[in-house]
Amino acid sequence: MDIQNIKDWGLNIKVSENKPLIISGPCSAETKEQVLQTCKKITASGVHILRGGIWKPRTRPGSFEGLGIIALPWLIEASKQTGLPVCCEVANAYHIEEAIKHGVHILWIGARTTVNPFAVQEIAEAIKGIDIPVMIKNPVNPDLELWLGAFERLSKVGIKKFAAIHRGFSVYNSTKYRNEPQWEIPIELHRRLPNLEIICDPSHIAGKRSLLYEVAQHAMNLNFDGLMIESHINPDDAWSDALQQVTPKGLKELLSQLIVRQTDTDNLNYQNKINHFRNLIDQIDSQVLDMMDQRMNIVRKIGAYKKESNIAILQIERWRYVRDTCLAKSNKLEISQKFVEEFINTIHNESILQQTAVMHKK
Ligand code: PEP
Ligand code: MN
């Protein structure tokens, strides 16, 4: 896929080396003063792109759904007063036409739109032939293919100025977060499209101010390219997402506390040490696989023996014993019980598959 990096979007966005790109601004544009005051105050904290919601996809009717086009000139005014480009969410051809007509610099597709291939295709048709950067949020459900599919639909109509926004995934009974980060999904996206820059949206993952920092820091630890953080001149009175928006001062503090990690270093000492440890890990991984191979060899022998003796593959007491023994051992190791549980489950599933194959063999 042909992808142009943010610095090549022609918007004069300059991010210092080893620093994240920062997108900030209110969840929703509410009044001209709120947009202008928020945007002017956050500019000093090193924000690169301003955001403001014009059309808000609310989960249930009755919540504030955005002011629509009357608020677009406020975003443009904020851009003029700060010298920064602005972005807003678009969900259909009408939004795109209006946003572009008013002079919005960057569009983003929201999580509730990425999820729907019809909507993404409509957006692609509307954008065809227009040179505008598009950021695509992950779909609400943890489906990497759907996220990739949205990039492909836009790529097919000639869009090259792309970035991804990771905003977490909906679950039925969310515990700590508003949306589960499931970091392995953006990591896999990065593996599949290494040139695509990924921006983390701690606001919609966290859902509350107190968790923003740890989510943002984790994104930095994983070497994300940027952060999108909602800010508001008076968050407690915000018309949408009041709990998660920060004041301009809060944004400044959060950003100043972030520890930004480098991707690599020329330091020879570091490289020697890391190579030494990585070699050890590679050897252990290889041993683990060899041992799994040996384990499955025994599993197949047992499978043949069970077949001969007309015994079922699964004996629940035996499985309970294997699982409980591993979990008990995990208490004595520095490995989480959750990991051990998933690990032994995976091994057990493979063992059942292997014995099933043996049973089916003529
Ligand atoms: C937003 O950015 O305000 C928004 C609605 O986000 P999402 O699409 O991630 O829910
Ligand atoms: Mn929001």
Short mmCIF file of C-alpha atoms and ligand atoms in Angstrom, two decimals:
data_model
loop_
_atom_site.label_atom_id
_atom_site.label_comp_id
_atom_site.label_asym_id
_atom_site.label_seq_id
_atom_site.Cartn_x
_atom_site.Cartn_y
_atom_site.Cartn_z
CA MET A 1 0.00 0.00 0.00
CA ASP A 2 1.28 3.43 -0.97
CA ILE A 3 1.45 5.49 2.23
CA GLN A 4 2.73 9.05 2.73
CA ASN A 5 3.97 9.94 6.18
CA ILE A 6 2.48 12.80 8.16
CA LYS A 7 5.51 15.01 7.59
CA ASP A 8 4.87 14.71 3.84
CA TRP A 9 1.19 15.68 4.01
CA GLY A 10 2.09 19.19 2.83
CA LEU A 11 0.68 20.76 5.99
CA ASN A 12 3.99 21.87 7.45
CA ILE A 13 3.61 19.50 10.40
CA LYS A 14 7.01 19.34 12.07
CA VAL A 15 7.48 16.82 14.84
CA SER A 16 10.87 16.82 16.59
CA GLU A 17 12.78 13.58 16.32
CA ASN A 18 11.83 11.06 19.00
CA LYS A 19 8.76 13.07 19.96
CA PRO A 20 5.15 12.01 19.43
CA LEU A 21 2.80 13.88 17.12
CA ILE A 22 0.09 15.48 19.27
CA ILE A 23 -3.50 15.97 18.13
CA SER A 24 -5.73 17.74 20.61
CA GLY A 25 -8.88 19.81 20.96
CA PRO A 26 -12.40 19.29 22.20
CA CYS A 27 -14.44 16.12 21.79
CA SER A 28 -17.18 18.36 20.34
CA ALA A 29 -17.24 21.92 19.12
CA GLU A 30 -19.84 23.51 21.44
CA THR A 31 -19.42 27.28 21.13
CA LYS A 32 -17.09 29.53 19.19
CA GLU A 33 -15.44 30.68 22.44
CA GLN A 34 -14.96 27.13 23.72
CA VAL A 35 -13.26 26.07 20.46
CA LEU A 36 -11.07 29.17 20.17
CA GLN A 37 -10.06 29.35 23.81
CA THR A 38 -9.27 25.64 24.06
CA CYS A 39 -7.30 25.59 20.82
CA LYS A 40 -5.33 28.75 21.60
CA LYS A 41 -4.41 27.53 25.08
CA ILE A 42 -3.24 24.07 24.01
CA THR A 43 -1.08 25.37 21.16
CA ALA A 44 1.66 26.34 23.61
CA SER A 45 1.95 22.73 24.83
CA GLY A 46 3.37 21.53 21.53
CA VAL A 47 0.18 20.41 19.79
CA HIS A 48 0.65 19.75 16.06
CA ILE A 49 -2.94 19.24 14.87
CA LEU A 50 -6.23 20.55 16.30
CA ARG A 51 -9.33 18.39 16.54
CA GLY A 52 -12.99 19.20 17.07
CA GLY A 53 -16.10 17.05 16.70
CA ILE A 54 -18.73 18.51 14.35
CA TRP A 55 -20.91 15.43 13.85
CA LYS A 56 -20.89 13.12 16.87
CA PRO A 57 -21.81 9.45 16.51
CA ARG A 58 -23.55 8.79 19.82
CA THR A 59 -24.30 5.26 20.87
CA ARG A 60 -27.85 6.18 21.96
CA PRO A 61 -30.07 9.05 20.84
CA GLY A 62 -30.58 11.84 23.29
CA SER A 63 -26.92 12.64 23.87
CA PHE A 64 -25.39 15.64 22.16
CA GLU A 65 -24.93 14.82 18.47
CA GLY A 66 -22.77 17.76 17.44
CA LEU A 67 -23.73 21.13 16.01
CA GLY A 68 -23.04 20.29 12.37
CA ILE A 69 -21.87 22.83 9.80
CA ILE A 70 -22.42 25.96 11.90
CA ALA A 71 -19.39 24.87 13.97
CA LEU A 72 -17.07 24.27 11.01
CA PRO A 73 -16.03 27.95 10.63
CA TRP A 74 -14.94 27.93 14.31
CA LEU A 75 -12.45 25.14 13.61
CA ILE A 76 -11.12 27.07 10.62
CA GLU A 77 -10.86 30.22 12.74
CA ALA A 78 -8.93 28.24 15.40
CA SER A 79 -6.57 27.07 12.67
CA LYS A 80 -6.04 30.65 11.45
CA GLN A 81 -5.36 31.96 14.94
CA THR A 82 -2.91 29.19 15.89
CA GLY A 83 -1.36 28.37 12.52
CA LEU A 84 -2.15 24.67 13.07
CA PRO A 85 -4.07 22.33 10.73
CA VAL A 86 -7.47 21.04 11.89
CA CYS A 87 -9.17 17.68 11.63
CA CYS A 88 -12.70 16.43 12.22
CA GLU A 89 -14.60 13.18 11.98
CA VAL A 90 -16.61 12.41 8.84
CA ALA A 91 -19.07 9.58 8.45
CA ASN A 92 -20.73 10.15 5.06
CA ALA A 93 -20.43 11.94 1.71
CA TYR A 94 -22.23 15.06 3.01
CA HIS A 95 -19.80 15.45 5.94
CA ILE A 96 -16.87 15.14 3.55
CA GLU A 97 -18.24 17.72 1.13
CA GLU A 98 -18.91 20.23 3.91
CA ALA A 99 -15.65 19.64 5.78
CA ILE A 100 -13.60 20.09 2.61
CA LYS A 101 -15.66 23.09 1.42
CA HIS A 102 -15.00 24.87 4.73
CA GLY A 103 -11.26 24.11 4.59
CA VAL A 104 -10.72 21.30 7.11
CA HIS A 105 -7.20 19.96 6.48
CA ILE A 106 -7.44 16.36 7.66
CA LEU A 107 -10.40 13.98 7.96
CA TRP A 108 -10.83 11.04 10.27
CA ILE A 109 -13.14 8.08 10.10
CA GLY A 110 -14.59 7.15 13.49
CA ALA A 111 -14.74 3.74 15.09
CA ARG A 112 -18.48 3.36 14.50
CA THR A 113 -17.97 4.04 10.79
CA THR A 114 -14.86 1.91 10.16
CA VAL A 115 -16.95 -1.04 11.29
CA ASN A 116 -19.30 -0.66 8.30
CA PRO A 117 -17.88 -1.46 4.83
CA PHE A 118 -20.87 0.23 3.11
CA ALA A 119 -20.16 3.48 4.95
CA VAL A 120 -16.41 3.26 4.29
CA GLN A 121 -17.08 2.58 0.60
CA GLU A 122 -19.38 5.63 0.42
CA ILE A 123 -16.62 7.71 2.01
CA ALA A 124 -14.09 6.32 -0.47
CA GLU A 125 -16.31 7.28 -3.45
CA ALA A 126 -16.83 10.78 -2.02
CA ILE A 127 -13.10 11.30 -1.49
CA LYS A 128 -12.02 9.93 -4.88
CA GLY A 129 -9.86 12.47 -6.71
CA ILE A 130 -9.41 14.71 -3.66
CA ASP A 131 -5.96 15.04 -2.13
CA ILE A 132 -6.69 15.07 1.60
CA PRO A 133 -5.14 13.11 4.47
CA VAL A 134 -7.39 10.56 6.16
CA MET A 135 -6.89 9.02 9.58
CA ILE A 136 -8.78 5.82 10.26
CA LYS A 137 -9.79 4.80 13.76
CA ASN A 138 -10.00 1.11 14.57
CA PRO A 139 -13.48 -0.42 14.27
CA VAL A 140 -15.37 -0.75 17.57
CA ASN A 141 -14.95 -4.52 17.44
CA PRO A 142 -11.50 -6.12 17.60
CA ASP A 143 -11.30 -7.00 13.90
CA LEU A 144 -7.97 -6.17 12.31
CA GLU A 145 -9.14 -7.22 8.83
CA LEU A 146 -11.96 -4.68 8.96
CA TRP A 147 -9.50 -1.96 9.95
CA LEU A 148 -7.16 -2.98 7.11
CA GLY A 149 -10.13 -3.16 4.75
CA ALA A 150 -10.93 0.51 5.37
CA PHE A 151 -7.37 1.48 4.41
CA GLU A 152 -7.62 -0.67 1.29
CA ARG A 153 -10.92 0.92 0.21
CA LEU A 154 -9.42 4.40 0.49
CA SER A 155 -6.13 3.34 -1.06
CA LYS A 156 -8.04 2.05 -4.10
CA VAL A 157 -9.45 5.53 -4.79
CA GLY A 158 -5.96 7.04 -4.61
CA ILE A 159 -5.64 8.24 -1.00
CA LYS A 160 -2.02 7.97 0.17
CA LYS A 161 -1.92 10.35 3.12
CA PHE A 162 -2.87 7.90 5.82
CA ALA A 163 -2.53 7.41 9.56
CA ALA A 164 -4.22 4.96 11.92
CA ILE A 165 -5.80 5.87 15.24
CA HIS A 166 -6.01 3.22 17.93
CA ARG A 167 -8.93 4.03 20.28
CA GLY A 168 -9.60 0.66 21.85
CA PHE A 169 -12.39 -1.90 21.42
CA SER A 170 -15.89 -2.23 22.89
CA VAL A 171 -16.59 -5.11 25.23
CA TYR A 172 -19.79 -5.97 27.03
CA ASN A 173 -18.53 -5.69 30.56
CA SER A 174 -15.58 -3.36 30.40
CA THR A 175 -13.71 -3.24 33.67
CA LYS A 176 -10.96 -0.72 33.90
CA TYR A 177 -11.22 1.03 30.56
CA ARG A 178 -14.04 2.50 28.50
CA ASN A 179 -12.63 0.62 25.51
CA GLU A 180 -10.18 -2.27 25.89
CA PRO A 181 -6.83 -1.35 24.34
CA GLN A 182 -5.97 -4.89 23.10
CA TRP A 183 -2.53 -3.60 22.22
CA GLU A 184 -1.75 -6.74 20.21
CA ILE A 185 -4.09 -5.48 17.46
CA PRO A 186 -2.29 -2.20 16.65
CA ILE A 187 1.00 -4.12 17.03
CA GLU A 188 -0.17 -6.58 14.36
CA LEU A 189 -1.35 -3.67 12.18
CA HIS A 190 2.16 -2.23 12.50
CA ARG A 191 3.68 -5.57 11.50
CA ARG A 192 1.40 -5.79 8.45
CA LEU A 193 1.80 -2.12 7.36
CA PRO A 194 5.18 -1.02 8.76
CA ASN A 195 5.06 2.38 7.01
CA LEU A 196 1.69 3.34 8.45
CA GLU A 197 1.98 5.74 11.38
CA ILE A 198 -0.16 4.82 14.37
CA ILE A 199 -1.58 7.37 16.78
CA CYS A 200 -3.00 6.28 20.11
CA ASP A 201 -6.20 7.90 21.44
CA PRO A 202 -5.88 7.49 25.22
CA SER A 203 -9.06 9.55 25.78
CA HIS A 204 -11.45 7.02 24.24
CA ILE A 205 -9.51 4.04 25.63
CA ALA A 206 -9.37 5.40 29.18
CA GLY A 207 -12.78 7.07 29.36
CA LYS A 208 -11.60 8.95 32.43
CA ARG A 209 -8.91 11.52 33.11
CA SER A 210 -7.16 9.52 35.85
CA LEU A 211 -6.16 6.77 33.38
CA LEU A 212 -5.00 8.97 30.49
CA TYR A 213 -1.39 9.16 31.54
CA GLU A 214 -0.79 5.43 31.92
CA VAL A 215 -2.40 4.69 28.54
CA ALA A 216 -0.43 7.46 26.82
CA GLN A 217 2.81 6.27 28.44
CA HIS A 218 2.14 2.69 27.38
CA ALA A 219 1.68 3.90 23.80
CA MET A 220 5.09 5.62 24.08
CA ASN A 221 6.64 2.44 25.49
CA LEU A 222 5.33 0.63 22.41
CA ASN A 223 6.74 3.34 20.16
CA PHE A 224 3.48 4.69 18.77
CA ASP A 225 3.94 7.72 16.51
CA GLY A 226 1.52 10.06 18.22
CA LEU A 227 -1.33 10.75 20.61
CA MET A 228 -4.83 12.15 20.13
CA ILE A 229 -6.02 13.60 23.45
CA GLU A 230 -9.31 15.41 23.96
CA SER A 231 -9.03 18.77 25.70
CA HIS A 232 -11.61 21.29 26.82
CA ILE A 233 -11.49 24.68 28.47
CA ASN A 234 -13.93 23.41 31.07
CA PRO A 235 -14.14 19.60 30.83
CA ASP A 236 -16.63 19.08 33.62
CA ASP A 237 -19.21 21.07 31.68
CA ALA A 238 -18.47 19.44 28.33
CA TRP A 239 -21.50 18.41 26.25
CA SER A 240 -19.86 15.08 25.39
CA ASP A 241 -17.17 12.87 26.99
CA ALA A 242 -16.90 15.13 30.06
CA LEU A 243 -15.09 12.55 32.20
CA GLN A 244 -12.20 12.01 29.82
CA GLN A 245 -11.37 15.50 28.55
CA VAL A 246 -8.49 17.43 30.12
CA THR A 247 -7.94 21.14 30.63
CA PRO A 248 -5.18 22.80 28.59
CA LYS A 249 -3.15 22.81 31.81
CA GLY A 250 -3.85 19.11 32.32
CA LEU A 251 -2.71 18.39 28.78
CA LYS A 252 0.49 20.33 29.33
CA GLU A 253 1.24 18.41 32.54
CA LEU A 254 0.47 15.05 30.96
CA LEU A 255 2.74 15.73 27.99
CA SER A 256 5.57 17.02 30.19
CA GLN A 257 5.49 13.81 32.25
CA LEU A 258 5.66 11.47 29.26
CA ILE A 259 8.85 9.53 28.84
CA VAL A 260 9.40 9.11 25.14
CA ARG A 261 11.35 6.00 24.18
CA GLN A 262 13.71 5.75 21.23
CA THR A 263 13.46 2.95 18.67
CA ASP A 264 17.17 2.22 18.69
CA THR A 265 20.56 3.54 19.71
CA ASP A 266 24.09 3.49 18.27
CA ASN A 267 25.51 2.74 21.71
CA LEU A 268 27.68 -0.36 21.22
CA ASN A 269 27.50 -1.39 24.84
CA TYR A 270 23.72 -1.45 24.67
CA GLN A 271 23.75 -3.36 21.38
CA ASN A 272 26.16 -6.01 22.70
CA LYS A 273 24.10 -6.56 25.81
CA ILE A 274 20.80 -6.69 24.00
CA ASN A 275 22.17 -9.09 21.39
CA HIS A 276 23.48 -11.37 24.11
CA PHE A 277 20.06 -11.51 25.81
CA ARG A 278 18.20 -11.87 22.53
CA ASN A 279 20.36 -14.85 21.61
CA LEU A 280 19.45 -16.48 24.91
CA ILE A 281 15.76 -15.85 24.24
CA ASP A 282 16.00 -17.28 20.73
CA GLN A 283 17.60 -20.44 22.14
CA ILE A 284 14.88 -20.78 24.77
CA ASP A 285 12.11 -20.26 22.17
CA SER A 286 13.68 -22.97 20.07
CA GLN A 287 13.89 -25.33 23.09
CA VAL A 288 10.26 -24.62 24.00
CA LEU A 289 9.21 -25.60 20.47
CA ASP A 290 11.36 -28.76 20.52
CA MET A 291 9.78 -29.73 23.83
CA MET A 292 6.30 -29.08 22.43
CA ASP A 293 7.19 -31.30 19.50
CA GLN A 294 8.24 -34.05 21.94
CA ARG A 295 5.06 -33.53 23.96
CA MET A 296 2.88 -33.88 20.85
CA ASN A 297 4.76 -37.03 19.86
CA ILE A 298 3.70 -38.59 23.18
CA VAL A 299 0.19 -37.17 22.76
CA ARG A 300 -0.13 -38.97 19.41
CA LYS A 301 1.07 -42.25 20.97
CA ILE A 302 -1.58 -41.89 23.66
CA GLY A 303 -4.12 -41.10 20.90
CA ALA A 304 -3.29 -44.35 19.09
CA TYR A 305 -3.52 -46.31 22.33
CA LYS A 306 -6.90 -44.75 23.20
CA LYS A 307 -8.17 -45.55 19.70
CA GLU A 308 -7.08 -49.18 20.05
CA SER A 309 -8.75 -49.41 23.45
CA ASN A 310 -11.85 -47.46 22.29
CA ILE A 311 -11.35 -44.71 24.89
CA ALA A 312 -12.50 -41.10 24.37
CA ILE A 313 -9.93 -38.35 23.81
CA LEU A 314 -11.03 -36.25 26.75
CA GLN A 315 -11.10 -37.38 30.37
CA ILE A 316 -12.17 -34.34 32.28
CA GLU A 317 -10.49 -35.39 35.57
CA ARG A 318 -7.16 -35.74 33.80
CA TRP A 319 -7.52 -32.34 32.14
CA ARG A 320 -8.50 -30.79 35.47
CA TYR A 321 -5.37 -32.29 37.05
CA VAL A 322 -3.05 -31.00 34.28
CA ARG A 323 -4.56 -27.52 34.40
CA ASP A 324 -4.62 -27.26 38.21
CA THR A 325 -1.04 -28.50 38.52
CA CYS A 326 0.18 -25.84 36.07
CA LEU A 327 -1.82 -23.10 37.75
CA ALA A 328 -0.49 -24.12 41.17
CA LYS A 329 3.04 -24.01 39.81
CA SER A 330 2.44 -20.53 38.38
CA ASN A 331 2.17 -19.22 41.96
CA LYS A 332 5.80 -20.15 42.49
CA LEU A 333 6.95 -18.53 39.23
CA GLU A 334 7.14 -14.93 38.12
CA ILE A 335 4.55 -15.55 35.42
CA SER A 336 0.95 -14.42 35.62
CA GLN A 337 -1.72 -17.01 36.27
CA LYS A 338 -3.64 -15.68 33.25
CA PHE A 339 -0.67 -16.40 31.00
CA VAL A 340 -0.21 -19.92 32.38
CA GLU A 341 -3.91 -20.58 31.94
CA GLU A 342 -3.87 -19.44 28.30
CA PHE A 343 -0.62 -21.31 27.66
CA ILE A 344 -1.83 -24.66 28.96
CA ASN A 345 -5.21 -24.18 27.26
CA THR A 346 -3.48 -23.64 23.93
CA ILE A 347 -1.33 -26.72 24.42
CA HIS A 348 -4.33 -28.78 25.43
CA ASN A 349 -6.34 -27.66 22.39
CA GLU A 350 -3.48 -28.69 20.11
CA SER A 351 -3.24 -32.05 21.89
CA ILE A 352 -6.95 -32.68 21.27
CA LEU A 353 -6.51 -31.78 17.58
CA GLN A 354 -3.54 -34.14 17.30
CA GLN A 355 -5.42 -37.03 18.91
CA THR A 356 -8.49 -36.31 16.77
CA ALA A 357 -6.31 -36.66 13.68
CA VAL A 358 -4.96 -39.98 14.98
CA MET A 359 -8.50 -41.25 15.66
CA HIS A 360 -9.65 -40.27 12.16
CA LYS A 361 -6.72 -41.92 10.42
CA LYS A 362 -7.86 -45.01 8.53
C1 PEP B 1 -14.23 11.06 18.99
O1 PEP B 1 -13.06 11.08 18.63
O2 PEP B 1 -14.77 11.98 19.61
C2 PEP B 1 -15.03 9.84 18.74
C3 PEP B 1 -16.34 9.83 18.64
O3 PEP B 1 -14.26 8.77 18.69
P1 PEP B 1 -14.53 7.21 18.38
O4 PEP B 1 -14.89 7.14 16.93
O5 PEP B 1 -13.19 6.66 18.69
O6 PEP B 1 -15.60 6.75 19.32
MN MN B 2 -15.05 12.02 22.28
#
